[in-house]
Amino acid sequence: QYEIVESGGGAVQPGGSLRLSCTFSGLLWEYYSIGWFRQAPGKRRERLSCVNTKDNRAHIVDDVKGRFTTSRDAAKNTVYLQMNSLKSEDTAVYYCAAIVFRPPAGLGCEVAYEYTWWGQGTQVTVSS
């Protein structure tokens, strides 16, 4: 039985920072992409970032590049999403997800698709 658990969400003022954590277990394949997504009510799920477990190569989408970064601590089975300079439009439920993935030569997790395993999400609210 797999388990993916997000934590670190909360309420912050605009300009503040949060560090989200994704801890995962029970994923028995050798290589994965671990992705961060967010979704606000009535909106489509938005992909934010991913990191490969094979080589820790990471990708950040253009919409949040420069404010958000992702990293992995293999010893703790944890992937982080550091969010700085938060804006009200960042308010959403943030999800961590995984898919079996070995990146093709020269490519990274940005080509991964159809994420299979999902956590239950953590709420981030940015308001004054």
XYZ file of C-alpha atoms in Angstrom:
128
model
C 0.000 0.000 0.000
C 1.491 3.316 -1.052
C 1.235 6.495 0.991
C 1.935 10.064 -0.103
C 1.517 12.766 2.543
C 1.814 16.511 1.993
C 2.433 18.930 4.845
C 3.516 22.500 5.477
C 0.520 24.411 4.184
C -1.181 27.220 6.033
C -2.237 30.856 5.897
C 0.327 33.531 5.043
C 0.325 37.166 4.004
C 1.318 38.241 0.501
C 5.084 38.258 0.134
C 5.533 35.479 2.655
C 7.060 32.041 2.225
C 6.094 28.440 2.853
C 7.959 25.161 2.514
C 5.810 22.191 1.595
C 6.947 18.629 2.216
C 5.932 15.449 0.414
C 6.806 12.219 2.188
C 6.201 8.995 0.308
C 6.387 5.276 1.029
C 5.262 1.993 -0.474
C 6.365 2.891 -4.017
C 8.275 -0.214 -5.023
C 9.535 0.586 -8.527
C 13.083 1.789 -8.981
C 12.567 5.209 -10.583
C 9.848 7.841 -10.272
C 8.956 11.368 -11.106
C 7.627 13.206 -8.051
C 5.476 16.178 -9.012
C 3.809 19.116 -7.295
C 0.407 20.325 -8.465
C -2.195 22.775 -7.210
C -5.910 23.232 -7.694
C -8.319 25.960 -6.647
C -12.097 25.358 -6.514
C -13.605 25.442 -9.990
C -10.173 25.510 -11.630
C -8.194 22.880 -13.487
C -5.300 21.210 -11.757
C -2.049 23.018 -12.533
C 1.327 21.352 -12.775
C 4.051 23.198 -10.856
C 7.212 21.111 -10.691
C 8.781 17.677 -10.764
C 11.987 15.937 -9.755
C 13.426 12.588 -10.856
C 14.410 10.061 -8.227
C 17.041 8.701 -10.615
C 19.228 11.802 -10.821
C 17.401 14.582 -8.908
C 16.972 16.626 -12.060
C 14.159 19.088 -11.414
C 11.813 21.186 -13.515
C 9.762 24.267 -12.584
C 7.005 25.628 -14.806
C 7.408 29.156 -16.126
C 4.446 30.538 -14.169
C 6.232 30.072 -10.841
C 9.874 29.894 -11.888
C 11.972 32.287 -9.831
C 9.620 32.067 -6.844
C 9.241 28.296 -6.361
C 11.913 25.599 -6.219
C 11.728 21.854 -5.648
C 14.310 19.497 -4.177
C 14.589 15.939 -2.899
C 16.080 14.386 0.234
C 16.439 10.704 -0.663
C 17.372 9.634 2.874
C 14.083 11.031 4.187
C 11.944 9.926 1.222
C 10.858 13.541 1.008
C 10.428 16.088 -1.761
C 10.128 19.784 -0.931
C 8.469 22.722 -2.608
C 9.889 26.030 -1.403
C 7.510 28.891 -2.185
C 8.683 32.484 -1.837
C 7.087 35.850 -2.601
C 3.641 34.323 -2.340
C 0.700 36.041 -4.016
C -3.037 35.778 -3.453
C -3.320 33.868 -6.734
C -1.183 31.107 -5.204
C -4.098 30.181 -2.929
C -5.007 26.559 -3.675
C -4.796 23.009 -2.437
C -1.317 21.718 -3.197
C -0.829 18.072 -4.124
C 2.139 15.770 -4.442
C 2.005 12.922 -6.954
C 4.200 10.154 -8.347
C 4.569 8.121 -11.519
C 6.956 5.334 -12.488
C 9.469 7.112 -14.698
C 12.947 6.623 -16.066
C 13.903 9.722 -18.040
C 15.030 9.160 -21.616
C 18.626 10.089 -22.320
C 19.059 13.849 -22.150
C 15.518 14.498 -20.918
C 13.999 15.183 -17.531
C 10.732 14.755 -15.671
C 9.029 17.479 -17.688
C 8.186 14.719 -20.207
C 6.472 12.541 -17.570
C 2.716 12.193 -17.895
C -0.297 10.421 -16.379
C 0.701 10.664 -12.719
C -0.662 7.619 -10.929
C -0.399 8.054 -7.150
C -1.621 11.151 -5.313
C -1.593 12.566 -1.824
C -4.640 14.180 -0.246
C -3.357 17.740 -0.467
C -2.452 20.602 1.837
C -4.207 23.981 1.823
C -2.244 27.156 1.107
C -4.069 30.455 1.659
C -2.402 33.771 0.840
C -4.333 36.826 2.018
C -3.958 40.023 4.000
